[in-house]
Short mmCIF file of C-alpha atoms in Angstrom, two decimals:
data_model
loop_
_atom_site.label_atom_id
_atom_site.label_comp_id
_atom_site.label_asym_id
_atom_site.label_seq_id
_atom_site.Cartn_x
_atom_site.Cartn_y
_atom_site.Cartn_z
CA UNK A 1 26.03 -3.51 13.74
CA UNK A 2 26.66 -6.15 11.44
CA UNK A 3 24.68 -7.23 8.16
CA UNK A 4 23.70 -10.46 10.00
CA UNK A 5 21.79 -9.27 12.78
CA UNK A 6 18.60 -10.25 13.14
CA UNK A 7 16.48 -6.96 14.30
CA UNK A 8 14.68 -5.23 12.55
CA UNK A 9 16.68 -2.06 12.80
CA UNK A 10 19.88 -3.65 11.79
CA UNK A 11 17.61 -4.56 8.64
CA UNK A 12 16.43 -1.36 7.92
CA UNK A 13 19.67 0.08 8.51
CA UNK A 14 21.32 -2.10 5.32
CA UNK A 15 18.38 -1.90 3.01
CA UNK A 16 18.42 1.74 3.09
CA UNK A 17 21.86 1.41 2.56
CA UNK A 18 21.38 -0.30 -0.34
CA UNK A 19 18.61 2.01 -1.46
CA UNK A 20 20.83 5.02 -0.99
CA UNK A 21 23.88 3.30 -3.14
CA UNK A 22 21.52 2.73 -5.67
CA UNK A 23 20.04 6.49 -5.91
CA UNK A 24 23.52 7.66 -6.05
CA UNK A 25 24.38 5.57 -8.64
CA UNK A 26 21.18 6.84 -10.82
CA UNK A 27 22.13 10.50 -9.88
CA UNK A 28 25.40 9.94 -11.44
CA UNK A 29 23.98 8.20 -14.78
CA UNK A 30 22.91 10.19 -17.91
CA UNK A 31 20.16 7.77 -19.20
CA UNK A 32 20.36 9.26 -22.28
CA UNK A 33 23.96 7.76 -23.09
CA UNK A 34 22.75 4.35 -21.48
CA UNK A 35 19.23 3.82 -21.60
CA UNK A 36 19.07 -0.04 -20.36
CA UNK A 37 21.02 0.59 -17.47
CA UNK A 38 19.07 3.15 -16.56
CA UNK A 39 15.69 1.10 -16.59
CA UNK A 40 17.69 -1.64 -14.69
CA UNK A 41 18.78 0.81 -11.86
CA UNK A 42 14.79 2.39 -11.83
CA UNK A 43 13.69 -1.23 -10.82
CA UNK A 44 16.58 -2.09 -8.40
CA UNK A 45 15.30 1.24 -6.68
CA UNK A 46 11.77 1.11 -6.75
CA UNK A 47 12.80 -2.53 -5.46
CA UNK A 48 14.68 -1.03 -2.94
CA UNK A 49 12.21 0.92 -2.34
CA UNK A 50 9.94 -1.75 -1.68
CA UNK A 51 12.34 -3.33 1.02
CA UNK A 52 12.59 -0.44 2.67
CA UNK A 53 8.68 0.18 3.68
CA UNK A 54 8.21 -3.38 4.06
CA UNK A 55 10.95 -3.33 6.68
CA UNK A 56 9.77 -0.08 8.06
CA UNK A 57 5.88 -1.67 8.40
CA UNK A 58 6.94 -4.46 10.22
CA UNK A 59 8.95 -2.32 12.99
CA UNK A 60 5.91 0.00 13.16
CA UNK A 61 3.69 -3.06 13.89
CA UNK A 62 5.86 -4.04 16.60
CA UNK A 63 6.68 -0.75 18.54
CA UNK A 64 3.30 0.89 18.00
CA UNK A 65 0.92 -2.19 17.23
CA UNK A 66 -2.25 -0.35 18.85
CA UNK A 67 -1.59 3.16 17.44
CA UNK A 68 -1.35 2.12 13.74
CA UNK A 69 -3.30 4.62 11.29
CA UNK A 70 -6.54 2.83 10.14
CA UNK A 71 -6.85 1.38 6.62
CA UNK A 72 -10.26 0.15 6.15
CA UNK A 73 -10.86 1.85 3.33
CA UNK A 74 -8.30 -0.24 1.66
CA UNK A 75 -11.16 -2.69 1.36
CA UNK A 76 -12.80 -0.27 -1.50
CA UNK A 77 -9.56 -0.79 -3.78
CA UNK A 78 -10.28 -2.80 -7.18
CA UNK A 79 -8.42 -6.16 -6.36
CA UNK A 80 -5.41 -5.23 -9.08
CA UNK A 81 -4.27 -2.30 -6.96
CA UNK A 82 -4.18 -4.66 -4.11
CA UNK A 83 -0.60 -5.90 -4.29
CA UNK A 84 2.39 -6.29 -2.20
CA UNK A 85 4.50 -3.60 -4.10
CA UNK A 86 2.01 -0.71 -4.14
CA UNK A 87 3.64 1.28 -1.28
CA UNK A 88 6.62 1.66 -2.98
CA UNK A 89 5.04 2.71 -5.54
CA UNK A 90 3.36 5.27 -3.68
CA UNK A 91 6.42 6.55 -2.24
CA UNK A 92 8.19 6.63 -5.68
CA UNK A 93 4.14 9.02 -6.82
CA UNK A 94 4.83 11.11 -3.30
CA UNK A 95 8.34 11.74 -4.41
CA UNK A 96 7.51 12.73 -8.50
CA UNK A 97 4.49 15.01 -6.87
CA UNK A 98 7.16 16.34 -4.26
CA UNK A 99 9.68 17.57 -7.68
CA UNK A 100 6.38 18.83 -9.58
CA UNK A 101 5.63 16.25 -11.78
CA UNK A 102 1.66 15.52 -12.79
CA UNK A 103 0.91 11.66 -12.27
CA UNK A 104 -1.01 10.12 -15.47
CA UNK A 105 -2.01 13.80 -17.19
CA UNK A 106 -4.29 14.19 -14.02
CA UNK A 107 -3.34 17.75 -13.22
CA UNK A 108 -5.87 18.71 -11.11
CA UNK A 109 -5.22 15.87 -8.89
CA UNK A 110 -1.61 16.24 -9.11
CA UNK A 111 -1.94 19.62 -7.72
CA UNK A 112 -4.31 18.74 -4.82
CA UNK A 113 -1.92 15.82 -3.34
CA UNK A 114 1.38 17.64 -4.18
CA UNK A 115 1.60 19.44 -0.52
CA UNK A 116 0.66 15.78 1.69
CA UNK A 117 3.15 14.34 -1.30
CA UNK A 118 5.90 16.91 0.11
CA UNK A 119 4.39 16.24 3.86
CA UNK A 120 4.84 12.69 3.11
CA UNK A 121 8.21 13.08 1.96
CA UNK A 122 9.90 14.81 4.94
CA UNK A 123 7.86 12.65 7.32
CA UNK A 124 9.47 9.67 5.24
CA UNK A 125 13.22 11.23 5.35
CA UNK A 126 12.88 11.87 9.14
CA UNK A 127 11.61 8.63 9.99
CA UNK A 128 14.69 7.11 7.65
CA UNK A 129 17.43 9.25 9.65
CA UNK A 130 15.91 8.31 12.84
CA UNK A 131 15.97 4.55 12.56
CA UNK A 132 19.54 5.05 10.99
CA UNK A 133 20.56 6.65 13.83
CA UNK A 134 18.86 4.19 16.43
CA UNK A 135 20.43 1.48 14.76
CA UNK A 136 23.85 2.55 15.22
CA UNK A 137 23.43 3.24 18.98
CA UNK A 138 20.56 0.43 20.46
CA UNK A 139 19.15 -2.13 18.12
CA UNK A 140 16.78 -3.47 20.67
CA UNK A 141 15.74 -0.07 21.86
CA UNK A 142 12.71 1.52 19.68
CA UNK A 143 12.49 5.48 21.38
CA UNK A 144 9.66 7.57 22.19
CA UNK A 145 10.77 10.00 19.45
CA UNK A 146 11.04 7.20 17.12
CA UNK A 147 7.50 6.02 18.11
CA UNK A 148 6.08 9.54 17.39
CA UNK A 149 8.02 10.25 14.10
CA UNK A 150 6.46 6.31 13.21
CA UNK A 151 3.09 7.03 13.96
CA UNK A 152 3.18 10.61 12.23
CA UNK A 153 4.47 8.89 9.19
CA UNK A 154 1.45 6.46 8.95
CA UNK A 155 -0.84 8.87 9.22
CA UNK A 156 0.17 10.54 6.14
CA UNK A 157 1.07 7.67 4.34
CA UNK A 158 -2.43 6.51 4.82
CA UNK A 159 -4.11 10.13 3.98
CA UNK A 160 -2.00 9.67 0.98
CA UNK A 161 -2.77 5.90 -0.14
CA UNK A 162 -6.23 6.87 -0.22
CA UNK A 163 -5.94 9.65 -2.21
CA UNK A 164 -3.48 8.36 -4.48
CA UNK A 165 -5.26 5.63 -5.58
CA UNK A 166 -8.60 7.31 -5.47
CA UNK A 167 -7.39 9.95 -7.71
CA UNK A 168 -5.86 6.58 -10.08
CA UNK A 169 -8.84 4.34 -10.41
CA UNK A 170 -12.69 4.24 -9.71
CA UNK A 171 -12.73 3.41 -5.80
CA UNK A 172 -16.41 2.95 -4.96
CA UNK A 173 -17.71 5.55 -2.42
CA UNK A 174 -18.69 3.96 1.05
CA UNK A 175 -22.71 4.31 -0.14
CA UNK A 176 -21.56 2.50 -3.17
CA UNK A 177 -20.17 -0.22 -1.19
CA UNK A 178 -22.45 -0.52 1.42
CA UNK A 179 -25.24 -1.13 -1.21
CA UNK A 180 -22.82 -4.06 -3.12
CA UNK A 181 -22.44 -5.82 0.50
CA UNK A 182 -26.85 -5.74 0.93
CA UNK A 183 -26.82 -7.31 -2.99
CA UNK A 184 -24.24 -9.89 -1.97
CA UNK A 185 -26.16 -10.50 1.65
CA UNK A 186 -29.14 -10.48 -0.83
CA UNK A 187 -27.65 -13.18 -2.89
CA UNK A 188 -26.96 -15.31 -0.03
CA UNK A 189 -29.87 -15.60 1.50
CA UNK A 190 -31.99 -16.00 -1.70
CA UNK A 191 -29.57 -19.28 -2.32
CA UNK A 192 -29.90 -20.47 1.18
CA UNK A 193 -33.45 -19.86 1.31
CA UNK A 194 -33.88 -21.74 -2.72
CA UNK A 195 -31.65 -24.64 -1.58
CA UNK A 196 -34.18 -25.02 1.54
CA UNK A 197 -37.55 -24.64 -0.47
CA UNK A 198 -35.79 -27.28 -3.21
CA UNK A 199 -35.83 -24.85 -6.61
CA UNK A 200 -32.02 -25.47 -6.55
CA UNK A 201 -29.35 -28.08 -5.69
CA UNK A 202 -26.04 -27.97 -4.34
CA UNK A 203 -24.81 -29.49 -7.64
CA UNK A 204 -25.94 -26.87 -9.08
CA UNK A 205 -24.27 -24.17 -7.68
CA UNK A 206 -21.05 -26.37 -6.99
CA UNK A 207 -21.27 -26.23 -11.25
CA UNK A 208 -21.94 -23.01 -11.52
CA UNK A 209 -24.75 -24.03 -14.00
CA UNK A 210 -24.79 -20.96 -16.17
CA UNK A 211 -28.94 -21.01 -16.11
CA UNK A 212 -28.36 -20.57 -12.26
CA UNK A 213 -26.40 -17.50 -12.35
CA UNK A 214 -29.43 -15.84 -14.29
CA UNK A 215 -31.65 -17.26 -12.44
CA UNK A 216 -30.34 -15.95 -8.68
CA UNK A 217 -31.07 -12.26 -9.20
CA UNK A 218 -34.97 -13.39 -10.24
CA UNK A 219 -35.21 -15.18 -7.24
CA UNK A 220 -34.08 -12.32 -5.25
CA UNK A 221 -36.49 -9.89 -6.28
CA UNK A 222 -39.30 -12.39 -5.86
#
């Protein structure tokens, strides 16, 4: 096992590596005495962090492509949550729940995700020791009881994403978002349908002619 092989177990293997040097390290640190490095190591681990799932997401979308845990709800998220470091941020929420902290005063909340938080957890520690282990013995071998812990694992991490956020922001119930997708179908056809008749030009919406934007939701309704 070296640091410059290519699979993705031999990648896991040296981020978590990394991500377990670093946790030591802010074990062993009284932030109190010094402050900045202690905000410094908090990044490098959610950071690590980061690295970690990323590398763990792309090994469950090659040994268990057809068996991944569905996410279409993801598509009800308000567009900032949407962003390539919000797993690791859910981990780091999972693991604060886990030690009996309350996320953003939201107690009630807190309390209702703390036992998938600590589900989450252990499924997240297994599935860490297991691809460890693998990658010290086959790194071109992915095992049935690595598929299973994998699969387990994104289950709960997807339970949990949803209820995270949910419990964070305003995430639009399905009814809620099945009625903005008929006003935007709405919208579409009443432009398609104005363009044809001739009340509006493709200049005009190309411009984005403020008079046109007000005008869109009259032609709808009549």
């Amino acid at each position: 096992l070296q640091r410059t092989d290519p699979q993705l177990l031999a990648q896991f293997y040296y981020a978590d590596e990394e991500l377990n040097q670093v946790a030591a390290e802010l074990d062993c640190l009284d932030g109190r005495k010094d402050p900045q490095r202690c905000t410094l190591l908090v990044n490098q681990f959610r950071s690590c962090q980061d690295n970690v799932l990323n590398i763990v997401n792309q090994i469950m979308d090659e040994c268990i492509p057809h068996e991944r845990a569905n996410r279409d709800f993801c598509v009800k998220f308000p567009e900032e949550i949407r962003h390539d470091n919000l797993a690791g941020q859910l981990w780091f929420g999972a693991e604060c729940l886990s030690a009996g902290s309350i996320i953003m005063n939201r107690e009630i909340e807190s309390m209702a995700m703390r036992p998938l938080a600590k589900d989450l957890t252990r499924s997240l520690e297994e599935v860490r020791n297991i691809i460890r282990d693998q990658a010290l013995r086959d790194l071109n071998l992915y095992t049935e009881k690595m598929k299973e812990s994998l699969k387990h694992f994104d289950v709960l991490f997807a339970e949990f994403e949803l209820s995270y956020v949910s419990a964070m922001v305003p995430v639009k119930s399905p009814k809620e978002y099945y009625v903005q997708q008929e006003v935007i179908v709405l919208f579409c056809e009443t432009v398609e349908r104005a363009l044809k008749l001739g009340y509006l030009t493709q200049d005009m919406i190309d411009d984005y002619e403020p008079a046109l934007m007000f005008t869109i939701p009259r032609l709808a309704i009549v």
